[in-house]
mmCIF file of N, CA, C and O in Angstrom:
data_model
loop_
_atom_site.group_PDB
_atom_site.id
_atom_site.type_symbol
_atom_site.label_atom_id
_atom_site.label_comp_id
_atom_site.label_asym_id
_atom_site.label_seq_id
_atom_site.Cartn_x
_atom_site.Cartn_y
_atom_site.Cartn_z
ATOM 1 N N UNK A 1 113.900 116.775 76.605
ATOM 2 C CA UNK A 1 113.438 117.884 77.412
ATOM 3 C C UNK A 1 112.432 117.364 78.420
ATOM 4 O O UNK A 1 111.618 116.506 78.113
ATOM 5 N N UNK A 2 112.483 117.866 79.611
ATOM 6 C CA UNK A 2 111.454 117.552 80.598
ATOM 7 C C UNK A 2 110.968 118.855 81.215
ATOM 8 O O UNK A 2 111.706 119.825 81.305
ATOM 9 N N UNK A 3 109.693 118.866 81.575
ATOM 10 C CA UNK A 3 109.105 120.036 82.223
ATOM 11 C C UNK A 3 108.423 119.579 83.504
ATOM 12 O O UNK A 3 108.090 118.404 83.664
ATOM 13 N N UNK A 4 108.218 120.496 84.405
ATOM 14 C CA UNK A 4 107.526 120.200 85.652
ATOM 15 C C UNK A 4 106.113 120.754 85.573
ATOM 16 O O UNK A 4 105.911 121.923 85.257
ATOM 17 N N UNK A 5 105.121 119.890 85.812
ATOM 18 C CA UNK A 5 103.711 120.288 85.810
ATOM 19 C C UNK A 5 103.141 119.962 87.180
ATOM 20 O O UNK A 5 103.210 118.818 87.631
ATOM 21 N N UNK A 6 102.607 120.961 87.844
ATOM 22 C CA UNK A 6 101.969 120.744 89.150
ATOM 23 C C UNK A 6 100.478 120.529 88.930
ATOM 24 O O UNK A 6 99.844 121.255 88.176
ATOM 25 N N UNK A 7 99.930 119.510 89.609
ATOM 26 C CA UNK A 7 98.498 119.204 89.501
ATOM 27 C C UNK A 7 97.928 119.109 90.907
ATOM 28 O O UNK A 7 98.483 118.448 91.769
ATOM 29 N N UNK A 8 96.803 119.795 91.129
ATOM 30 C CA UNK A 8 96.099 119.733 92.407
ATOM 31 C C UNK A 8 94.722 119.118 92.157
ATOM 32 O O UNK A 8 94.006 119.525 91.242
ATOM 33 N N UNK A 9 94.357 118.121 92.953
ATOM 34 C CA UNK A 9 93.049 117.470 92.850
ATOM 35 C C UNK A 9 92.196 117.900 94.035
ATOM 36 O O UNK A 9 92.644 117.835 95.169
ATOM 37 N N UNK A 10 90.975 118.318 93.762
ATOM 38 C CA UNK A 10 90.042 118.709 94.822
ATOM 39 C C UNK A 10 88.696 118.040 94.611
ATOM 40 O O UNK A 10 88.374 117.599 93.508
ATOM 41 N N UNK A 11 87.905 117.993 95.658
ATOM 42 C CA UNK A 11 86.521 117.514 95.600
ATOM 43 C C UNK A 11 86.391 116.089 95.070
ATOM 44 O O UNK A 11 85.495 115.790 94.299
ATOM 45 N N UNK A 12 87.316 115.200 95.439
ATOM 46 C CA UNK A 12 87.228 113.806 95.010
ATOM 47 C C UNK A 12 87.721 113.541 93.603
ATOM 48 O O UNK A 12 87.447 112.480 93.047
ATOM 49 N N UNK A 13 88.425 114.481 93.017
ATOM 50 C CA UNK A 13 88.936 114.318 91.656
ATOM 51 C C UNK A 13 89.993 113.223 91.608
ATOM 52 O O UNK A 13 90.638 112.906 92.603
ATOM 53 N N UNK A 14 90.141 112.617 90.430
ATOM 54 C CA UNK A 14 91.194 111.639 90.202
ATOM 55 C C UNK A 14 92.139 112.167 89.131
ATOM 56 O O UNK A 14 91.727 112.935 88.260
ATOM 57 N N UNK A 15 93.388 111.754 89.209
ATOM 58 C CA UNK A 15 94.359 112.179 88.203
ATOM 59 C C UNK A 15 94.000 111.591 86.845
ATOM 60 O O UNK A 15 93.450 110.490 86.759
ATOM 61 N N UNK A 16 94.306 112.312 85.760
ATOM 62 C CA UNK A 16 94.095 111.750 84.429
ATOM 63 C C UNK A 16 94.877 110.442 84.284
ATOM 64 O O UNK A 16 95.941 110.281 84.874
ATOM 65 N N UNK A 17 94.331 109.506 83.495
ATOM 66 C CA UNK A 17 95.000 108.219 83.307
ATOM 67 C C UNK A 17 94.716 107.687 81.906
ATOM 68 O O UNK A 17 93.724 108.056 81.275
ATOM 69 N N UNK A 18 95.610 106.804 81.429
ATOM 70 C CA UNK A 18 95.406 106.134 80.145
ATOM 71 C C UNK A 18 94.415 104.993 80.352
ATOM 72 O O UNK A 18 94.599 104.154 81.232
ATOM 73 N N UNK A 19 93.365 104.934 79.552
ATOM 74 C CA UNK A 19 92.337 103.907 79.711
ATOM 75 C C UNK A 19 92.740 102.588 79.049
ATOM 76 O O UNK A 19 92.300 101.524 79.468
ATOM 77 N N UNK A 20 93.570 102.648 78.007
ATOM 78 C CA UNK A 20 93.980 101.448 77.291
ATOM 79 C C UNK A 20 95.449 101.547 76.913
ATOM 80 O O UNK A 20 96.010 102.641 76.811
ATOM 81 N N UNK A 21 96.071 100.404 76.708
ATOM 82 C CA UNK A 21 97.451 100.380 76.213
ATOM 83 C C UNK A 21 97.490 101.024 74.833
ATOM 84 O O UNK A 21 96.600 100.799 74.013
ATOM 85 N N UNK A 22 98.485 101.834 74.584
ATOM 86 C CA UNK A 22 98.636 102.479 73.281
ATOM 87 C C UNK A 22 97.788 103.722 73.095
ATOM 88 O O UNK A 22 97.784 104.304 72.013
ATOM 89 N N UNK A 23 97.045 104.141 74.110
ATOM 90 C CA UNK A 23 96.221 105.355 73.996
ATOM 91 C C UNK A 23 97.130 106.558 73.766
ATOM 92 O O UNK A 23 98.220 106.644 74.314
ATOM 93 N N UNK A 24 96.686 107.497 72.949
ATOM 94 C CA UNK A 24 97.498 108.673 72.651
ATOM 95 C C UNK A 24 97.314 109.795 73.668
ATOM 96 O O UNK A 24 98.094 110.727 73.703
ATOM 97 N N UNK A 25 96.280 109.714 74.482
ATOM 98 C CA UNK A 25 96.035 110.744 75.485
ATOM 99 C C UNK A 25 95.405 110.158 76.723
ATOM 100 O O UNK A 25 94.914 109.020 76.720
ATOM 101 N N UNK A 26 95.431 110.919 77.784
ATOM 102 C CA UNK A 26 94.855 110.476 79.051
ATOM 103 C C UNK A 26 93.396 110.895 79.159
ATOM 104 O O UNK A 26 92.993 111.905 78.595
ATOM 105 N N UNK A 27 92.619 110.115 79.897
ATOM 106 C CA UNK A 27 91.215 110.441 80.129
ATOM 107 C C UNK A 27 91.083 111.297 81.384
ATOM 108 O O UNK A 27 91.709 111.021 82.402
ATOM 109 N N UNK A 28 90.271 112.345 81.281
ATOM 110 C CA UNK A 28 89.953 113.219 82.411
ATOM 111 C C UNK A 28 88.493 112.971 82.759
ATOM 112 O O UNK A 28 87.633 112.957 81.881
ATOM 113 N N UNK A 29 88.211 112.772 84.029
ATOM 114 C CA UNK A 29 86.850 112.444 84.450
ATOM 115 C C UNK A 29 86.193 113.615 85.192
ATOM 116 O O UNK A 29 86.848 114.325 85.945
ATOM 117 N N UNK A 30 84.896 113.759 84.958
ATOM 118 C CA UNK A 30 84.121 114.783 85.652
ATOM 119 C C UNK A 30 83.895 114.358 87.102
ATOM 120 O O UNK A 30 83.892 113.168 87.410
ATOM 121 N N UNK A 31 83.704 115.330 87.983
ATOM 122 C CA UNK A 31 83.382 115.013 89.375
ATOM 123 C C UNK A 31 81.891 115.200 89.651
ATOM 124 O O UNK A 31 81.462 115.138 90.789
ATOM 125 N N UNK A 32 81.130 115.428 88.595
ATOM 126 C CA UNK A 32 79.687 115.594 88.731
ATOM 127 C C UNK A 32 79.004 114.848 87.592
ATOM 128 O O UNK A 32 79.595 114.639 86.537
ATOM 129 N N UNK A 33 77.797 114.407 87.814
ATOM 130 C CA UNK A 33 77.033 113.755 86.748
ATOM 131 C C UNK A 33 76.403 114.842 85.880
ATOM 132 O O UNK A 33 75.804 115.792 86.392
ATOM 133 N N UNK A 34 76.538 114.686 84.582
ATOM 134 C CA UNK A 34 75.990 115.686 83.666
ATOM 135 C C UNK A 34 75.552 114.999 82.383
ATOM 136 O O UNK A 34 76.185 114.045 81.933
ATOM 137 N N UNK A 35 74.444 115.458 81.831
ATOM 138 C CA UNK A 35 73.971 114.982 80.539
ATOM 139 C C UNK A 35 74.015 116.160 79.575
ATOM 140 O O UNK A 35 73.471 117.232 79.867
ATOM 141 N N UNK A 36 74.668 115.961 78.441
ATOM 142 C CA UNK A 36 74.815 117.022 77.448
ATOM 143 C C UNK A 36 74.137 116.557 76.172
ATOM 144 O O UNK A 36 74.470 115.494 75.633
ATOM 145 N N UNK A 37 73.187 117.317 75.684
ATOM 146 C CA UNK A 37 72.455 116.980 74.467
ATOM 147 C C UNK A 37 73.358 117.149 73.245
ATOM 148 O O UNK A 37 74.351 117.880 73.297
ATOM 149 N N UNK A 38 73.018 116.491 72.138
ATOM 150 C CA UNK A 38 73.793 116.672 70.908
ATOM 151 C C UNK A 38 73.912 118.150 70.546
ATOM 152 O O UNK A 38 72.941 118.911 70.654
ATOM 153 N N UNK A 39 75.093 118.563 70.167
ATOM 154 C CA UNK A 39 75.436 119.937 69.759
ATOM 155 C C UNK A 39 75.408 120.931 70.922
ATOM 156 O O UNK A 39 75.621 122.120 70.715
ATOM 157 N N UNK A 40 75.134 120.491 72.121
ATOM 158 C CA UNK A 40 75.126 121.361 73.289
ATOM 159 C C UNK A 40 76.535 121.446 73.875
ATOM 160 O O UNK A 40 77.331 120.520 73.745
ATOM 161 N N UNK A 41 76.834 122.547 74.525
ATOM 162 C CA UNK A 41 78.101 122.722 75.224
ATOM 163 C C UNK A 41 77.812 122.953 76.694
ATOM 164 O O UNK A 41 76.772 123.497 77.048
ATOM 165 N N UNK A 42 78.756 122.544 77.536
ATOM 166 C CA UNK A 42 78.564 122.723 78.968
ATOM 167 C C UNK A 42 79.918 122.799 79.659
ATOM 168 O O UNK A 42 80.887 122.194 79.205
ATOM 169 N N UNK A 43 79.975 123.548 80.746
ATOM 170 C CA UNK A 43 81.153 123.539 81.601
ATOM 171 C C UNK A 43 80.980 122.388 82.577
ATOM 172 O O UNK A 43 79.950 122.279 83.231
ATOM 173 N N UNK A 44 81.993 121.529 82.655
ATOM 174 C CA UNK A 44 81.932 120.358 83.515
ATOM 175 C C UNK A 44 83.138 120.385 84.436
ATOM 176 O O UNK A 44 84.281 120.445 83.988
ATOM 177 N N UNK A 45 82.898 120.331 85.726
ATOM 178 C CA UNK A 45 83.976 120.406 86.701
ATOM 179 C C UNK A 45 84.740 119.087 86.767
ATOM 180 O O UNK A 45 84.148 118.015 86.832
ATOM 181 N N UNK A 46 86.071 119.182 86.750
ATOM 182 C CA UNK A 46 86.930 118.010 86.889
ATOM 183 C C UNK A 46 87.603 117.977 88.255
ATOM 184 O O UNK A 46 88.155 116.950 88.638
ATOM 185 N N UNK A 47 87.608 119.097 88.954
ATOM 186 C CA UNK A 47 88.296 119.184 90.234
ATOM 187 C C UNK A 47 89.810 119.232 90.098
ATOM 188 O O UNK A 47 90.527 119.107 91.074
ATOM 189 N N UNK A 48 90.307 119.405 88.878
ATOM 190 C CA UNK A 48 91.744 119.439 88.617
ATOM 191 C C UNK A 48 92.220 120.863 88.352
ATOM 192 O O UNK A 48 91.541 121.635 87.676
ATOM 193 N N UNK A 49 93.393 121.155 88.865
ATOM 194 C CA UNK A 49 94.029 122.450 88.632
ATOM 195 C C UNK A 49 95.461 122.177 88.188
ATOM 196 O O UNK A 49 96.197 121.471 88.873
ATOM 197 N N UNK A 50 95.849 122.709 87.021
ATOM 198 C CA UNK A 50 97.168 122.481 86.449
ATOM 199 C C UNK A 50 97.987 123.756 86.480
ATOM 200 O O UNK A 50 97.468 124.832 86.176
ATOM 201 N N UNK A 51 99.253 123.644 86.822
ATOM 202 C CA UNK A 51 100.181 124.764 86.755
ATOM 203 C C UNK A 51 101.281 124.376 85.765
ATOM 204 O O UNK A 51 102.103 123.497 86.046
ATOM 205 N N UNK A 52 101.256 125.006 84.585
ATOM 206 C CA UNK A 52 102.218 124.721 83.523
ATOM 207 C C UNK A 52 103.273 125.811 83.459
ATOM 208 O O UNK A 52 102.981 126.975 83.746
ATOM 209 N N UNK A 53 104.487 125.467 83.036
ATOM 210 C CA UNK A 53 105.513 126.496 82.875
ATOM 211 C C UNK A 53 105.119 127.497 81.784
ATOM 212 O O UNK A 53 104.364 127.156 80.863
ATOM 213 N N UNK A 54 105.621 128.698 81.884
ATOM 214 C CA UNK A 54 105.365 129.718 80.868
ATOM 215 C C UNK A 54 105.787 129.192 79.504
ATOM 216 O O UNK A 54 106.818 128.529 79.369
ATOM 217 N N UNK A 55 104.966 129.447 78.488
ATOM 218 C CA UNK A 55 105.265 129.019 77.128
ATOM 219 C C UNK A 55 104.694 127.655 76.767
ATOM 220 O O UNK A 55 104.866 127.198 75.647
ATOM 221 N N UNK A 56 104.000 126.996 77.709
ATOM 222 C CA UNK A 56 103.385 125.700 77.443
ATOM 223 C C UNK A 56 101.877 125.816 77.588
ATOM 224 O O UNK A 56 101.373 126.700 78.258
ATOM 225 N N UNK A 57 101.158 124.882 76.946
ATOM 226 C CA UNK A 57 99.706 124.869 77.052
ATOM 227 C C UNK A 57 99.224 123.424 77.073
ATOM 228 O O UNK A 57 99.961 122.508 76.748
ATOM 229 N N UNK A 58 97.987 123.237 77.478
ATOM 230 C CA UNK A 58 97.382 121.914 77.554
ATOM 231 C C UNK A 58 96.082 121.938 76.767
ATOM 232 O O UNK A 58 95.404 122.963 76.707
ATOM 233 N N UNK A 59 95.731 120.826 76.165
ATOM 234 C CA UNK A 59 94.464 120.703 75.433
ATOM 235 C C UNK A 59 93.591 119.663 76.118
ATOM 236 O O UNK A 59 94.057 118.583 76.452
ATOM 237 N N UNK A 60 92.346 120.015 76.331
ATOM 238 C CA UNK A 60 91.362 119.055 76.829
ATOM 239 C C UNK A 60 90.240 119.030 75.818
ATOM 240 O O UNK A 60 89.558 120.033 75.594
ATOM 241 N N UNK A 61 90.073 117.879 75.174
ATOM 242 C CA UNK A 61 89.080 117.737 74.118
ATOM 243 C C UNK A 61 87.994 116.783 74.577
ATOM 244 O O UNK A 61 88.279 115.748 75.156
ATOM 245 N N UNK A 62 86.761 117.127 74.305
ATOM 246 C CA UNK A 62 85.657 116.255 74.645
ATOM 247 C C UNK A 62 85.105 115.602 73.399
ATOM 248 O O UNK A 62 85.052 116.205 72.345
ATOM 249 N N UNK A 63 84.740 114.342 73.516
ATOM 250 C CA UNK A 63 84.142 113.620 72.395
ATOM 251 C C UNK A 63 83.374 112.429 72.922
ATOM 252 O O UNK A 63 83.531 112.018 74.044
ATOM 253 N N UNK A 64 82.555 111.859 72.071
ATOM 254 C CA UNK A 64 81.883 110.608 72.400
ATOM 255 C C UNK A 64 81.462 109.943 71.119
ATOM 256 O O UNK A 64 81.076 110.549 70.182
#
């Protein structure tokens, strides 16, 4: 099965990419500098806009 996903990059954003061979997911980078304290949550702009077909979803997980 293949699906079509449209991605728009704005404000100097870069497309997600695999950082290492064998990585299970792509890295998404922020377009702004931000410091987040332990246990704190924040909205961080990526400059990315995704258009997925109906019935599909995407997960973006943050960790360090």
